[in-house]
């Protein structure tokens, strides 16, 4: 197992001073010189040939904006709302695990406080390195109002599934993401080549560890194993490094025979008072099934190109899903968002808001909480500028007519200026 230390030395920081941070991708450039290569590749890579990883970003360039002129834009507002919760911009931090790999001191607490400072939503992954309660307490001690959501999986151990969601509800989280595209993780060849096959010490998936303690100390310990008896899982395997790539070590936890009844069950048992977003929807058919099962919203996501390689880019899957359920529930999107113009294109195609994942890790590695604040502020400024130039003064004014496909296909002629 490779060692990990995301803390930048003085010499390392001085070596990246020439990188002027002007956009989200600049954080990735800067982080690459700071992070150990195996860690950088773990964060940056996708599965198999990385086709989907690449196309998540490039697909946005096949959608073209149609700017309207001579319209009042003197009072631009990027504010929006989701389930009655106000967001200062239609960009939020998608749930993604192990933030402490990039900020060893604060982990997810830093990212959550950054979202709080900017006034947007933070999604806490079930695979976080800080607990549900630690993140809630960190935000409660900071100025402003937190908008925390919790992300869960359907586990083989249904009691643990429920308890984790109930802990989030008790801690004041305002919504639940249920990730449904991870009955198996895609194979990440970069991790196998680099020997990244276990979570580096001292990091832990603390929410699971606390559940172990709970079962050991409760009467349930006589009724259940660490997972329910039918799960037959060795808890040590999560940290064992038995697999070639470390994410595969946690596959054993997940229910591999899920049905839409599981969504109904979770909604009824734990989310009746919280909005439930189904994350990982890539087809109209599944969007319809999700809503039938009681979902309050769906999230178009291919796991940032880290699940099924060869799946369509999220932005290209968005239109059919909006057409299927957009008049019934909010549709969110992540995977590939790097620019304010990406955000605007997604809104025009029917997304209510978009999430970012990888850029958050790279910002954390470069400058911790303050860098994540700056990342979100950069995106907000880019969204503001794009809205103004396109002649829309607020998010509600963004319509489908704002985007189109190029009549000649476009983008094949695109090369970035090297000035």
XYZ file of C-alpha atoms in Angstrom:
419
model
C 0.000 0.000 0.000
C 1.362 3.411 -0.910
C 1.765 6.086 1.713
C -0.281 9.261 1.566
C 0.456 12.714 2.871
C -1.537 15.478 1.247
C 0.063 18.223 3.295
C 2.088 20.532 1.110
C 5.596 21.432 2.216
C 6.846 25.003 1.972
C 8.988 23.981 -0.995
C 6.019 22.383 -2.736
C 3.868 25.446 -2.196
C 6.594 27.669 -3.583
C 6.844 25.422 -6.635
C 3.213 26.088 -7.571
C 3.110 29.811 -6.912
C 3.299 30.393 -10.663
C -0.081 28.701 -11.090
C -2.539 31.562 -10.967
C -5.894 30.099 -10.004
C -8.375 31.479 -12.514
C -10.749 28.542 -12.949
C -11.707 25.176 -11.491
C -9.263 23.222 -13.641
C -6.348 25.311 -12.372
C -6.786 23.651 -8.994
C -6.180 20.269 -10.600
C -3.007 21.555 -12.258
C -1.765 22.927 -8.951
C -2.745 19.838 -6.954
C -0.879 17.531 -9.297
C 2.428 19.034 -8.199
C 1.476 18.760 -4.517
C -0.017 15.296 -4.153
C 1.797 11.969 -4.241
C 1.242 10.561 -7.717
C -0.785 7.510 -6.603
C -3.161 9.765 -4.659
C -3.431 12.241 -7.510
C -4.238 9.435 -9.939
C -6.774 7.951 -7.536
C -8.618 11.268 -7.498
C -8.234 12.129 -11.174
C -8.724 8.785 -12.877
C -11.738 6.884 -14.151
C -12.428 3.287 -15.059
C -11.159 1.119 -17.913
C -10.314 3.290 -20.950
C -11.639 6.446 -19.241
C -13.890 7.257 -22.189
C -16.732 8.412 -19.970
C -14.356 10.356 -17.736
C -13.095 12.288 -20.753
C -16.463 12.797 -22.395
C -18.061 14.105 -19.209
C -16.147 17.331 -19.776
C -15.859 17.399 -23.560
C -19.575 16.727 -24.116
C -20.435 20.158 -22.734
C -18.616 21.682 -25.704
C -21.044 20.061 -28.137
C -23.818 22.181 -26.632
C -23.724 25.805 -27.769
C -25.225 28.822 -26.050
C -27.593 31.162 -27.905
C -27.020 34.595 -26.351
C -29.879 37.081 -26.424
C -29.045 40.785 -26.454
C -30.654 44.088 -25.524
C -32.157 42.637 -22.367
C -31.911 44.116 -18.858
C -29.273 42.302 -16.839
C -28.348 44.971 -14.313
C -29.484 42.897 -11.342
C -28.098 39.429 -11.994
C -28.968 36.822 -9.357
C -27.585 33.299 -9.311
C -29.783 32.384 -6.328
C -32.152 29.462 -6.553
C -33.946 27.045 -4.242
C -34.247 23.302 -3.894
C -37.088 21.824 -1.850
C -37.574 25.227 -0.276
C -33.904 25.466 0.694
C -32.172 28.590 -0.604
C -28.917 28.275 -2.545
C -26.787 31.288 -3.442
C -25.901 29.612 -6.736
C -27.125 26.525 -8.621
C -23.904 24.657 -7.815
C -23.406 22.377 -4.828
C -20.782 19.946 -3.535
C -21.677 16.438 -4.586
C -21.215 13.651 -2.061
C -17.817 12.001 -2.488
C -15.840 10.127 0.123
C -12.509 10.465 1.899
C -11.905 14.240 1.839
C -9.213 13.792 4.507
C -6.927 12.437 1.797
C -6.592 16.086 0.757
C -7.153 17.864 4.078
C -5.904 15.569 6.803
C -6.803 17.891 9.666
C -10.378 18.806 8.818
C -11.527 16.435 6.054
C -15.174 16.843 5.128
C -15.656 19.485 7.821
C -13.597 21.905 5.702
C -15.639 21.267 2.562
C -18.929 21.553 4.426
C -17.953 24.854 6.033
C -16.864 26.181 2.636
C -20.283 25.397 1.174
C -21.874 27.027 4.215
C -19.830 30.212 3.753
C -20.869 30.496 0.119
C -24.472 29.568 0.870
C -24.912 26.304 -0.965
C -25.565 22.631 -0.305
C -22.970 20.114 0.873
C -23.470 16.382 0.323
C -21.733 14.149 2.874
C -20.738 10.745 1.568
C -21.417 7.586 3.534
C -17.716 6.909 2.864
C -16.609 10.089 4.614
C -13.590 10.359 6.867
C -15.518 12.544 9.307
C -18.723 11.360 10.905
C -22.252 12.566 10.279
C -22.227 14.260 13.663
C -18.725 15.734 13.397
C -19.618 17.535 10.179
C -22.897 18.811 11.624
C -21.111 20.082 14.749
C -18.387 21.782 12.690
C -21.009 23.663 10.705
C -23.038 24.537 13.794
C -19.941 26.200 15.269
C -19.385 28.291 12.124
C -21.268 31.422 11.028
C -24.257 31.050 8.746
C -26.792 28.333 8.119
C -25.648 24.904 6.978
C -27.427 23.038 4.200
C -26.209 19.491 4.767
C -27.423 16.441 2.879
C -26.413 12.854 3.498
C -25.637 10.256 0.846
C -26.326 6.582 1.471
C -26.289 3.199 -0.227
C -28.639 0.248 0.150
C -26.517 -2.069 2.253
C -26.938 -5.774 2.779
C -27.455 -4.818 6.401
C -30.755 -2.946 6.216
C -30.640 -2.034 9.896
C -27.360 -0.220 9.348
C -28.794 1.484 6.260
C -31.656 2.825 8.353
C -29.550 3.843 11.317
C -27.134 5.859 9.187
C -29.987 7.787 7.561
C -31.705 8.255 10.921
C -28.466 9.605 12.387
C -28.337 12.154 9.579
C -31.934 13.189 10.198
C -31.271 13.530 13.932
C -28.190 15.662 13.226
C -30.217 18.127 11.151
C -29.397 17.041 7.609
C -31.984 18.378 5.206
C -32.117 15.685 2.536
C -30.866 12.287 1.435
C -29.069 11.172 -1.716
C -29.443 7.459 -2.410
C -26.687 6.296 -4.758
C -27.944 3.462 -6.964
C -25.162 2.988 -9.527
C -22.705 1.194 -7.255
C -23.757 -2.415 -6.760
C -20.227 -2.882 -8.077
C -17.486 -0.295 -8.493
C -15.846 0.111 -11.862
C -12.260 -1.153 -12.001
C -9.723 1.628 -11.773
C -6.555 0.509 -13.466
C -4.529 3.458 -12.205
C -5.088 2.304 -8.631
C -4.092 -1.262 -9.451
C -0.895 -0.122 -11.167
C -0.012 2.206 -8.290
C -0.764 -0.275 -5.515
C -3.545 1.967 -4.195
C -5.414 -0.964 -2.698
C -6.326 0.183 0.813
C -7.285 3.368 2.581
C -4.041 4.836 3.998
C -3.654 4.973 7.758
C -4.843 6.684 9.842
C -7.899 7.357 7.702
C -11.095 5.432 8.380
C -14.603 5.269 6.991
C -15.779 6.519 10.336
C -19.519 6.140 9.885
C -19.068 2.393 9.487
C -16.693 2.248 12.440
C -19.239 3.983 14.644
C -21.874 1.502 13.546
C -19.575 -1.343 14.579
C -19.267 0.226 18.034
C -23.024 0.706 18.197
C -23.680 -2.963 17.535
C -21.032 -4.096 19.955
C -22.541 -1.985 22.732
C -26.216 -2.646 22.046
C -28.464 -5.617 22.514
C -28.519 -5.909 18.742
C -25.057 -7.422 18.922
C -26.630 -10.653 20.082
C -29.143 -10.558 17.275
C -26.982 -9.444 14.384
C -23.408 -9.882 13.260
C -21.576 -6.716 12.201
C -23.738 -6.989 9.140
C -26.954 -8.962 9.124
C -26.342 -12.723 9.119
C -27.283 -13.087 5.481
C -24.584 -10.592 4.511
C -21.693 -12.836 5.656
C -19.123 -10.043 5.422
C -15.755 -9.711 7.127
C -15.519 -6.163 8.484
C -11.708 -6.254 8.352
C -11.852 -6.646 4.587
C -12.770 -2.964 4.171
C -9.275 -1.990 5.256
C -7.432 -5.135 4.218
C -6.076 -4.218 0.798
C -7.067 -7.649 -0.526
C -8.302 -6.191 -3.806
C -6.175 -4.614 -6.543
C -7.964 -1.260 -6.163
C -9.153 -0.121 -2.754
C -12.732 0.818 -3.591
C -13.411 -2.821 -4.397
C -12.835 -3.623 -0.715
C -16.170 -2.009 0.187
C -18.274 -3.708 -2.497
C -19.081 -6.471 -0.027
C -21.232 -4.028 1.942
C -23.669 -3.237 -0.843
C -26.890 -5.019 -1.689
C -26.264 -6.636 -5.053
C -29.877 -7.666 -5.652
C -31.633 -4.307 -5.250
C -35.093 -3.472 -6.572
C -37.224 -0.351 -6.660
C -38.996 -1.731 -3.590
C -35.834 -0.790 -1.690
C -36.443 2.851 -2.595
C -40.030 2.619 -1.365
C -38.812 0.978 1.824
C -36.184 3.663 2.506
C -38.622 6.486 1.790
C -41.241 5.041 4.121
C -38.918 3.973 6.905
C -36.423 6.825 7.107
C -37.123 9.628 4.618
C -40.801 10.391 5.056
C -39.890 13.852 6.370
C -36.840 14.398 4.151
C -36.515 14.776 0.373
C -34.983 11.679 -1.222
C -32.899 12.132 -4.382
C -31.949 9.051 -6.391
C -28.373 9.553 -7.584
C -26.935 7.664 -10.545
C -29.859 7.863 -12.992
C -28.765 7.755 -16.636
C -31.929 6.754 -18.528
C -35.479 8.012 -18.836
C -36.796 4.563 -17.930
C -35.007 4.524 -14.585
C -36.031 8.105 -13.875
C -39.669 7.109 -14.273
C -39.174 4.062 -12.022
C -37.501 6.201 -9.381
C -40.395 8.643 -9.246
C -42.914 5.785 -9.125
C -40.998 4.374 -6.176
C -41.382 7.615 -4.241
C -38.281 9.594 -5.103
C -38.595 13.339 -4.614
C -35.968 14.004 -7.255
C -33.360 12.331 -9.437
C -29.709 13.070 -10.081
C -28.169 12.424 -13.469
C -24.708 11.066 -12.714
C -22.266 8.483 -14.016
C -20.173 8.685 -10.855
C -17.736 11.083 -12.472
C -16.635 8.447 -14.972
C -15.674 6.120 -12.108
C -18.413 3.519 -12.575
C -19.328 2.149 -16.025
C -16.930 3.198 -18.756
C -18.691 3.670 -22.073
C -21.749 5.230 -20.438
C -22.973 8.478 -21.930
C -21.761 11.777 -20.555
C -24.164 13.121 -17.937
C -24.971 16.291 -19.893
C -26.025 14.180 -22.894
C -28.210 11.917 -20.754
C -29.901 14.913 -19.133
C -32.414 15.872 -21.866
C -34.236 12.523 -22.013
C -34.487 12.373 -18.230
C -35.858 15.900 -18.011
C -38.378 15.029 -20.720
C -39.480 11.977 -18.728
C -39.805 13.380 -15.201
C -38.772 17.044 -15.213
C -42.373 18.183 -14.863
C -42.793 16.040 -11.733
C -39.578 16.331 -9.706
C -36.331 18.341 -9.706
C -33.544 16.892 -11.831
C -29.973 17.447 -10.659
C -26.720 16.644 -12.476
C -23.073 16.035 -11.748
C -20.036 14.660 -13.609
C -17.907 16.922 -15.773
C -18.932 20.402 -14.601
C -15.902 22.683 -14.704
C -17.145 26.068 -15.966
C -19.936 28.534 -15.328
C -20.990 28.007 -18.929
C -21.324 24.277 -18.148
C -23.668 25.201 -15.328
C -25.737 27.447 -17.584
C -25.994 24.778 -20.284
C -27.185 22.219 -17.731
C -29.803 24.639 -16.393
C -31.013 25.347 -19.921
C -31.377 21.614 -20.537
C -33.564 21.310 -17.459
C -31.313 20.723 -14.451
C -32.384 22.454 -11.245
C -28.773 22.597 -10.000
C -25.450 20.865 -10.608
C -22.875 19.243 -8.355
C -19.091 19.247 -8.432
C -16.804 16.540 -7.079
C -13.215 16.219 -8.312
C -12.508 19.990 -8.265
C -13.334 20.056 -4.554
C -10.623 17.509 -3.761
C -8.023 19.407 -5.754
C -8.956 22.705 -4.120
C -8.731 21.080 -0.675
C -5.261 19.810 -1.485
C -4.082 23.239 -2.599
C -5.584 25.440 0.071
C -8.088 23.687 2.304
C -11.381 25.312 3.203
C -10.491 28.736 1.814
C -9.607 27.246 -1.551
C -12.971 25.462 -1.744
C -14.675 28.771 -0.976
C -12.672 30.364 -3.787
C -13.565 27.507 -6.157
C -17.276 28.049 -5.557
C -16.891 31.809 -5.887
C -15.073 31.404 -9.209
C -17.930 29.293 -10.533
C -20.459 31.822 -9.258
C -18.693 34.667 -11.069
C -18.548 32.612 -14.254
C -22.255 31.809 -14.021
C -23.055 35.491 -13.453
C -21.041 36.550 -16.494
C -22.552 33.848 -18.720
C -26.068 34.774 -17.628
C -25.477 38.461 -18.345
C -24.035 37.852 -21.800
C -26.912 35.484 -22.596
C -29.483 38.042 -21.490
C -30.933 36.248 -18.467
C -31.173 38.032 -15.136
C -32.089 35.124 -12.872
C -32.065 31.341 -12.829
C -35.803 31.086 -13.483
C -35.291 32.925 -16.783
C -32.942 30.231 -18.141
C -34.890 28.360 -20.834
C -34.283 25.445 -23.184
C -34.000 27.857 -26.113
C -30.707 29.083 -24.642
C -28.794 26.028 -25.924
C -28.542 24.232 -29.242
C -26.426 21.764 -31.171
C -24.101 23.242 -33.784
C -25.538 22.754 -37.304
C -22.198 21.348 -38.452
C -21.586 19.263 -35.358
C -19.132 21.753 -33.875
C -16.244 21.095 -31.490
C -14.245 19.072 -34.010
C -12.719 22.394 -34.939
C -12.146 23.424 -31.304
C -8.638 23.972 -29.976
C -7.832 26.121 -26.997
C -5.698 29.153 -27.633
C -2.092 28.765 -26.459
C -1.552 32.496 -26.002
